[in-house]
Amino acid sequence: MTEESWDYVKETWEFIDPTIRDACKDLVLSDEQLKMVMGKLLQEIQRGLSKTTHNDAIVKCFTTYVQDLPNGTEKGNFLALDLGGTNFRVLLITLDGMNFDMKSKIYAIPQSLMLGTGTQLFDHIAQCLALFVKDLGLQDEVLPLGFTFSFPLSQHGLTKGLLVRWTKGFNCSDVIGEDVVALLEQSIARRNDIKIDVCAILNDTTGTLMSCAWKNRNCRIGLIVGTGSNACYVEKTKNVECAISGNYSTDKPYMLINTEWGAFGEQGTLDFVLTEFDRAIDANSINPGKQLFEKMISGMYMGELTRLVLEKLVSVGLLFGGKCSSDLKKRGQFFTKYVSEIENDPKGKYTNCRDVLAELGQRNITDQDCENVRYVCSVISRRAAHLASAGIATLLNKMGEDNVTVGIDGSVYRFHPHFHDLMTAKISELTNIKFDLMLSEDGSGRGAALVAAVASQKR
């Protein structure tokens, strides 16, 4: 997005009916509110790192036990398994210095498996792994594997991670509190037709950081703004009090920390910025009272937040002449991709907006209706970008290093037309530390393979 196009977005806000702006005012956060968010988040991060308060902390700051970043000497074939949503990817990455070759395939996870047993889920994953390896003719080679598991994990070592809770619509039985590496290994062993050595389990944020660090040595933070939202960063080893002794090197100065900041907001910590729309989202979710920060930022909820605001504006006669289509009244019918499409309309044009509203059964739309809808979309996405920015500014201030690169992945950051620029501007206002935002080109998959590569070298 050019500066000119964002100036246009801000200019158009002046033509929005003051009653509409008033209805949305709680969704527009001031810098004072964002700084309060930062203060509370820092407090929670420190509680997560501390041995005495870790168990009660909202932002858990899980130890990843990753203490080495890639340095370009990694060589060989490495598998990556990237599980983080309704699809998962299997990748074969061949590394040779700074050259790499990648083959990958995406496999679907049916809704029935997302809500079935843990055994069914991991058997399905093992079956897809076997198909992938056999297609490449590598079933007789021992392949190191990095397992990206994008759900809250309590890690007890590089290859032991216990699921804390399901998120993103998953609710498989008999997995919470269990070691997911062991569950995957058991499913692979039952097949007995491929040779896979699980070298590391990691979160998608860790994978993103590792993937970007391979290209840019200044990368010290990994951020996801997609279906969910989370961040990891490089912490001084001496500050990681909650790490299990014997499972890491005290001689190494740094360790990656998976914050699990999506949980921030629990126990009332974000009540001062929650709106009626956030409370409605939360009440109708499968995890009420949980992951509140994530519900204000991520793609899983952005479309529904927008729909709730639009529905309210129609109900009070401020939009569409007070007439609401049956689809616009249905939960989940306003997709997050619509927000990006509507905000992508060029100056003075409403083609995408009209297409989206037609899909939702809204007829006889005026240009002002389109302008109002775009305003609502921009208020929701702007708040998400600003909250993510407050989180990144908190981590930058905590680390206290200059020239830090933030590796970012996720569909919202990748596809929303203004997200990058909104974050760049707001982080600059919230911290004096120099930083750079870098899009992760290959997602967390390559990062997982790099963690496996570094771990297998260390062995």
mmCIF file of C-alpha atoms in Angstrom, residues 165-401:
data_model
loop_
_atom_site.group_PDB
_atom_site.id
_atom_site.type_symbol
_atom_site.label_atom_id
_atom_site.label_comp_id
_atom_site.label_asym_id
_atom_site.label_seq_id
_atom_site.Cartn_x
_atom_site.Cartn_y
_atom_site.Cartn_z
ATOM 1 C CA ARG A 165 -5.078 -26.714 25.043
ATOM 2 C CA TRP A 166 -6.588 -27.000 21.591
ATOM 3 C CA THR A 167 -7.332 -23.821 19.613
ATOM 4 C CA LYS A 168 -8.457 -22.965 16.030
ATOM 5 C CA GLY A 169 -11.496 -25.252 16.066
ATOM 6 C CA PHE A 170 -9.665 -28.469 17.075
ATOM 7 C CA ASN A 171 -10.904 -30.540 19.985
ATOM 8 C CA CYS A 172 -9.424 -34.055 19.645
ATOM 9 C CA SER A 173 -9.858 -36.277 22.679
ATOM 10 C CA ASP A 174 -7.018 -37.833 24.701
ATOM 11 C CA VAL A 175 -4.328 -35.345 23.601
ATOM 12 C CA ILE A 176 -4.364 -32.523 26.185
ATOM 13 C CA GLY A 177 -1.523 -33.130 28.655
ATOM 14 C CA GLU A 178 0.054 -35.725 26.338
ATOM 15 C CA ASP A 179 3.385 -35.589 24.503
ATOM 16 C CA VAL A 180 2.443 -34.987 20.868
ATOM 17 C CA VAL A 181 5.863 -36.165 19.631
ATOM 18 C CA ALA A 182 5.249 -39.549 21.272
ATOM 19 C CA LEU A 183 1.750 -39.715 19.731
ATOM 20 C CA LEU A 184 3.184 -39.026 16.258
ATOM 21 C CA GLU A 185 6.027 -41.532 16.756
ATOM 22 C CA GLN A 186 3.535 -44.210 17.860
ATOM 23 C CA SER A 187 1.432 -43.678 14.730
ATOM 24 C CA ILE A 188 4.552 -43.863 12.512
ATOM 25 C CA ALA A 189 5.759 -46.999 14.349
ATOM 26 C CA ARG A 190 2.387 -48.737 13.898
ATOM 27 C CA ARG A 191 2.789 -48.365 10.133
ATOM 28 C CA ASN A 192 6.421 -49.617 10.132
ATOM 29 C CA ASP A 193 6.962 -48.547 6.514
ATOM 30 C CA ILE A 194 9.042 -45.321 6.781
ATOM 31 C CA LYS A 195 12.159 -44.252 8.745
ATOM 32 C CA ILE A 196 11.610 -40.906 10.404
ATOM 33 C CA ASP A 197 13.615 -39.394 13.264
ATOM 34 C CA VAL A 198 11.625 -36.625 14.989
ATOM 35 C CA CYS A 199 14.423 -34.198 15.978
ATOM 36 C CA ALA A 200 12.390 -31.272 17.238
ATOM 37 C CA ILE A 201 8.909 -30.026 17.964
ATOM 38 C CA LEU A 202 8.271 -26.355 17.612
ATOM 39 C CA ASN A 203 5.578 -23.730 17.263
ATOM 40 C CA ASP A 204 4.859 -21.972 13.945
ATOM 41 C CA THR A 205 6.255 -18.723 15.371
ATOM 42 C CA THR A 206 9.577 -20.475 16.100
ATOM 43 C CA GLY A 207 9.546 -21.890 12.569
ATOM 44 C CA THR A 208 8.921 -18.434 11.128
ATOM 45 C CA LEU A 209 11.777 -16.943 13.158
ATOM 46 C CA MET A 210 14.169 -19.745 12.122
ATOM 47 C CA SER A 211 13.149 -19.495 8.464
ATOM 48 C CA CYS A 212 13.755 -15.725 8.388
ATOM 49 C CA ALA A 213 16.968 -16.009 10.466
ATOM 50 C CA TRP A 214 18.408 -18.334 7.790
ATOM 51 C CA LYS A 215 18.233 -15.387 5.376
ATOM 52 C CA ASN A 216 18.608 -12.487 7.796
ATOM 53 C CA ARG A 217 20.862 -12.833 10.840
ATOM 54 C CA ASN A 218 19.121 -9.900 12.561
ATOM 55 C CA CYS A 219 15.849 -11.815 12.883
ATOM 56 C CA ARG A 220 15.060 -12.047 16.589
ATOM 57 C CA ILE A 221 11.235 -12.124 16.658
ATOM 58 C CA GLY A 222 8.754 -14.404 14.906
ATOM 59 C CA LEU A 223 5.134 -13.298 14.538
ATOM 60 C CA ILE A 224 2.045 -15.037 13.199
ATOM 61 C CA VAL A 225 -1.039 -13.077 12.174
ATOM 62 C CA GLY A 226 -3.184 -15.630 10.386
ATOM 63 C CA THR A 227 -5.895 -17.993 11.605
ATOM 64 C CA GLY A 228 -4.424 -17.369 15.061
ATOM 65 C CA SER A 229 -1.885 -14.931 16.467
ATOM 66 C CA ASN A 230 1.273 -15.612 18.451
ATOM 67 C CA ALA A 231 4.859 -14.416 18.778
ATOM 68 C CA CYS A 232 8.238 -15.782 19.832
ATOM 69 C CA TYR A 233 11.481 -13.957 20.520
ATOM 70 C CA VAL A 234 15.102 -14.459 21.551
ATOM 71 C CA GLU A 235 15.505 -14.149 25.342
ATOM 72 C CA LYS A 236 18.631 -14.215 27.467
ATOM 73 C CA THR A 237 19.041 -17.771 28.826
ATOM 74 C CA LYS A 238 19.603 -16.448 32.353
ATOM 75 C CA ASN A 239 16.079 -14.924 32.313
ATOM 76 C CA VAL A 240 14.376 -18.212 31.408
ATOM 77 C CA GLU A 241 13.781 -19.430 34.964
ATOM 78 C CA CYS A 242 11.039 -21.891 33.975
ATOM 79 C CA ALA A 243 13.337 -24.045 31.766
ATOM 80 C CA ILE A 244 13.889 -27.611 32.983
ATOM 81 C CA SER A 245 17.540 -27.926 34.032
ATOM 82 C CA GLY A 246 19.529 -30.589 32.214
ATOM 83 C CA ASN A 247 17.514 -30.113 29.007
ATOM 84 C CA TYR A 248 19.432 -27.077 27.764
ATOM 85 C CA SER A 249 22.897 -25.524 27.825
ATOM 86 C CA THR A 250 23.494 -22.831 30.438
ATOM 87 C CA ASP A 251 26.623 -21.839 28.483
ATOM 88 C CA LYS A 252 24.593 -20.616 25.517
ATOM 89 C CA PRO A 253 23.525 -16.978 25.973
ATOM 90 C CA TYR A 254 20.115 -17.117 24.306
ATOM 91 C CA MET A 255 16.985 -19.237 23.991
ATOM 92 C CA LEU A 256 13.856 -18.859 21.886
ATOM 93 C CA ILE A 257 10.685 -18.235 23.884
ATOM 94 C CA ASN A 258 7.202 -19.047 22.541
ATOM 95 C CA THR A 259 5.082 -16.428 24.302
ATOM 96 C CA GLU A 260 1.609 -17.826 23.427
ATOM 97 C CA TRP A 261 0.392 -14.253 23.630
ATOM 98 C CA GLY A 262 -2.978 -15.232 22.138
ATOM 99 C CA ALA A 263 -4.068 -16.070 25.709
ATOM 100 C CA PHE A 264 -3.363 -12.507 26.878
ATOM 101 C CA GLY A 265 -6.577 -10.916 28.152
ATOM 102 C CA GLU A 266 -7.730 -13.798 30.320
ATOM 103 C CA GLN A 267 -8.578 -13.044 33.981
ATOM 104 C CA GLY A 268 -9.825 -9.579 32.996
ATOM 105 C CA THR A 269 -6.451 -8.152 31.895
ATOM 106 C CA LEU A 270 -7.892 -6.659 28.681
ATOM 107 C CA ASP A 271 -11.394 -5.776 29.895
ATOM 108 C CA PHE A 272 -10.576 -2.072 29.482
ATOM 109 C CA VAL A 273 -10.438 -2.456 25.660
ATOM 110 C CA LEU A 274 -12.991 -5.243 25.093
ATOM 111 C CA THR A 275 -16.130 -4.164 23.223
ATOM 112 C CA GLU A 276 -19.643 -5.623 23.049
ATOM 113 C CA PHE A 277 -18.579 -7.214 19.738
ATOM 114 C CA ASP A 278 -15.548 -8.932 21.339
ATOM 115 C CA ARG A 279 -17.772 -10.262 24.111
ATOM 116 C CA ALA A 280 -20.228 -11.674 21.566
ATOM 117 C CA ILE A 281 -17.378 -13.349 19.639
ATOM 118 C CA ASP A 282 -16.055 -14.844 22.871
ATOM 119 C CA ALA A 283 -19.444 -16.062 24.116
ATOM 120 C CA ASN A 284 -20.120 -17.920 20.849
ATOM 121 C CA SER A 285 -16.628 -19.443 20.519
ATOM 122 C CA ILE A 286 -15.686 -23.010 21.440
ATOM 123 C CA ASN A 287 -13.349 -21.629 24.164
ATOM 124 C CA PRO A 288 -15.180 -18.821 26.009
ATOM 125 C CA GLY A 289 -12.938 -16.715 28.234
ATOM 126 C CA LYS A 290 -9.771 -17.949 26.479
ATOM 127 C CA GLN A 291 -7.432 -16.525 23.788
ATOM 128 C CA LEU A 292 -8.960 -13.026 24.028
ATOM 129 C CA PHE A 293 -5.986 -11.148 22.506
ATOM 130 C CA GLU A 294 -6.029 -13.587 19.588
ATOM 131 C CA LYS A 295 -9.778 -13.059 19.123
ATOM 132 C CA MET A 296 -9.158 -9.310 18.645
ATOM 133 C CA ILE A 297 -6.372 -9.791 16.075
ATOM 134 C CA SER A 298 -6.543 -13.008 14.089
ATOM 135 C CA GLY A 299 -8.169 -14.030 10.844
ATOM 136 C CA MET A 300 -10.369 -16.621 12.499
ATOM 137 C CA TYR A 301 -12.458 -13.850 14.067
ATOM 138 C CA MET A 302 -11.911 -10.683 11.983
ATOM 139 C CA GLY A 303 -14.703 -11.380 9.509
ATOM 140 C CA GLU A 304 -17.207 -12.238 12.229
ATOM 141 C CA LEU A 305 -16.294 -9.103 14.207
ATOM 142 C CA THR A 306 -17.012 -7.056 11.067
ATOM 143 C CA ARG A 307 -20.338 -8.836 10.529
ATOM 144 C CA LEU A 308 -21.436 -8.133 14.107
ATOM 145 C CA VAL A 309 -20.711 -4.402 13.692
ATOM 146 C CA LEU A 310 -22.506 -4.271 10.325
ATOM 147 C CA GLU A 311 -25.502 -6.141 11.760
ATOM 148 C CA LYS A 312 -25.743 -3.627 14.606
ATOM 149 C CA LEU A 313 -25.543 -0.647 12.211
ATOM 150 C CA VAL A 314 -28.367 -2.123 10.099
ATOM 151 C CA SER A 315 -30.487 -2.791 13.182
ATOM 152 C CA VAL A 316 -30.330 0.873 14.231
ATOM 153 C CA GLY A 317 -31.091 2.071 10.681
ATOM 154 C CA LEU A 318 -27.625 3.431 9.827
ATOM 155 C CA LEU A 319 -26.862 1.005 6.973
ATOM 156 C CA PHE A 320 -28.701 -0.524 3.987
ATOM 157 C CA GLY A 321 -31.865 1.419 4.837
ATOM 158 C CA GLY A 322 -32.277 -0.764 7.910
ATOM 159 C CA LYS A 323 -32.725 -3.958 5.836
ATOM 160 C CA CYS A 324 -30.460 -6.904 6.689
ATOM 161 C CA SER A 325 -30.192 -9.963 4.429
ATOM 162 C CA SER A 326 -30.622 -13.386 6.034
ATOM 163 C CA ASP A 327 -26.977 -14.262 5.196
ATOM 164 C CA LEU A 328 -25.629 -11.168 6.949
ATOM 165 C CA LYS A 329 -27.528 -12.278 10.049
ATOM 166 C CA LYS A 330 -25.827 -15.711 10.024
ATOM 167 C CA ARG A 331 -22.742 -16.273 12.174
ATOM 168 C CA GLY A 332 -19.605 -16.977 10.171
ATOM 169 C CA GLN A 333 -21.003 -15.834 6.807
ATOM 170 C CA PHE A 334 -18.840 -12.704 6.504
ATOM 171 C CA PHE A 335 -15.409 -14.175 5.745
ATOM 172 C CA THR A 336 -12.164 -12.492 6.771
ATOM 173 C CA LYS A 337 -11.050 -12.474 3.122
ATOM 174 C CA TYR A 338 -13.966 -10.071 2.467
ATOM 175 C CA VAL A 339 -12.300 -7.496 4.739
ATOM 176 C CA SER A 340 -9.121 -7.572 2.614
ATOM 177 C CA GLU A 341 -11.086 -7.535 -0.652
ATOM 178 C CA ILE A 342 -13.228 -4.546 0.386
ATOM 179 C CA GLU A 343 -10.194 -2.580 1.591
ATOM 180 C CA ASN A 344 -8.468 -3.388 -1.694
ATOM 181 C CA ASP A 345 -10.997 -1.413 -3.724
ATOM 182 C CA PRO A 346 -9.224 1.520 -5.426
ATOM 183 C CA LYS A 347 -10.070 5.139 -4.640
ATOM 184 C CA GLY A 348 -13.695 5.973 -5.417
ATOM 185 C CA LYS A 349 -14.487 2.424 -6.624
ATOM 186 C CA TYR A 350 -16.637 -0.128 -4.826
ATOM 187 C CA THR A 351 -16.452 -3.148 -7.152
ATOM 188 C CA ASN A 352 -15.225 -5.656 -4.553
ATOM 189 C CA CYS A 353 -17.529 -4.258 -1.884
ATOM 190 C CA ARG A 354 -20.592 -4.589 -4.131
ATOM 191 C CA ASP A 355 -19.564 -8.157 -5.110
ATOM 192 C CA VAL A 356 -19.203 -9.159 -1.459
ATOM 193 C CA LEU A 357 -22.531 -7.602 -0.458
ATOM 194 C CA ALA A 358 -24.246 -9.252 -3.441
ATOM 195 C CA GLU A 359 -22.862 -12.625 -2.292
ATOM 196 C CA LEU A 360 -24.466 -11.915 1.086
ATOM 197 C CA GLY A 361 -27.819 -11.116 -0.535
ATOM 198 C CA GLN A 362 -27.751 -7.354 0.103
ATOM 199 C CA ARG A 363 -29.504 -5.474 -2.708
ATOM 200 C CA ASN A 364 -29.918 -1.800 -3.690
ATOM 201 C CA ILE A 365 -26.614 -0.688 -2.161
ATOM 202 C CA THR A 366 -25.659 2.989 -2.307
ATOM 203 C CA ASP A 367 -22.106 4.315 -2.657
ATOM 204 C CA GLN A 368 -22.415 5.681 0.891
ATOM 205 C CA ASP A 369 -23.349 2.187 2.140
ATOM 206 C CA CYS A 370 -20.144 0.890 0.508
ATOM 207 C CA GLU A 371 -18.111 3.693 2.075
ATOM 208 C CA ASN A 372 -19.596 2.857 5.485
ATOM 209 C CA VAL A 373 -18.876 -0.870 5.072
ATOM 210 C CA ARG A 374 -15.286 -0.066 4.105
ATOM 211 C CA TYR A 375 -15.002 2.141 7.184
ATOM 212 C CA VAL A 376 -16.126 -0.728 9.447
ATOM 213 C CA CYS A 377 -13.630 -3.106 7.774
ATOM 214 C CA SER A 378 -10.807 -0.587 8.214
ATOM 215 C CA VAL A 379 -11.653 0.012 11.885
ATOM 216 C CA ILE A 380 -11.528 -3.749 12.626
ATOM 217 C CA SER A 381 -8.301 -4.412 10.680
ATOM 218 C CA ARG A 382 -6.623 -1.245 12.006
ATOM 219 C CA ARG A 383 -7.317 -2.277 15.608
ATOM 220 C CA ALA A 384 -5.889 -5.752 14.899
ATOM 221 C CA ALA A 385 -2.725 -4.241 13.376
ATOM 222 C CA HIS A 386 -2.335 -1.817 16.274
ATOM 223 C CA LEU A 387 -2.724 -4.525 18.925
ATOM 224 C CA ALA A 388 -0.167 -6.719 17.125
ATOM 225 C CA SER A 389 2.103 -3.645 16.945
ATOM 226 C CA ALA A 390 1.759 -3.062 20.687
ATOM 227 C CA GLY A 391 2.848 -6.662 21.226
ATOM 228 C CA ILE A 392 5.887 -6.342 18.962
ATOM 229 C CA ALA A 393 6.873 -2.996 20.548
ATOM 230 C CA THR A 394 6.710 -4.700 23.964
ATOM 231 C CA LEU A 395 9.112 -7.441 22.817
ATOM 232 C CA LEU A 396 11.472 -4.944 21.159
ATOM 233 C CA ASN A 397 11.637 -2.873 24.350
ATOM 234 C CA LYS A 398 12.189 -5.987 26.476
ATOM 235 C CA MET A 399 15.063 -7.243 24.305
ATOM 236 C CA GLY A 400 16.641 -3.763 24.125
ATOM 237 C CA GLU A 401 18.575 -4.510 20.903
#
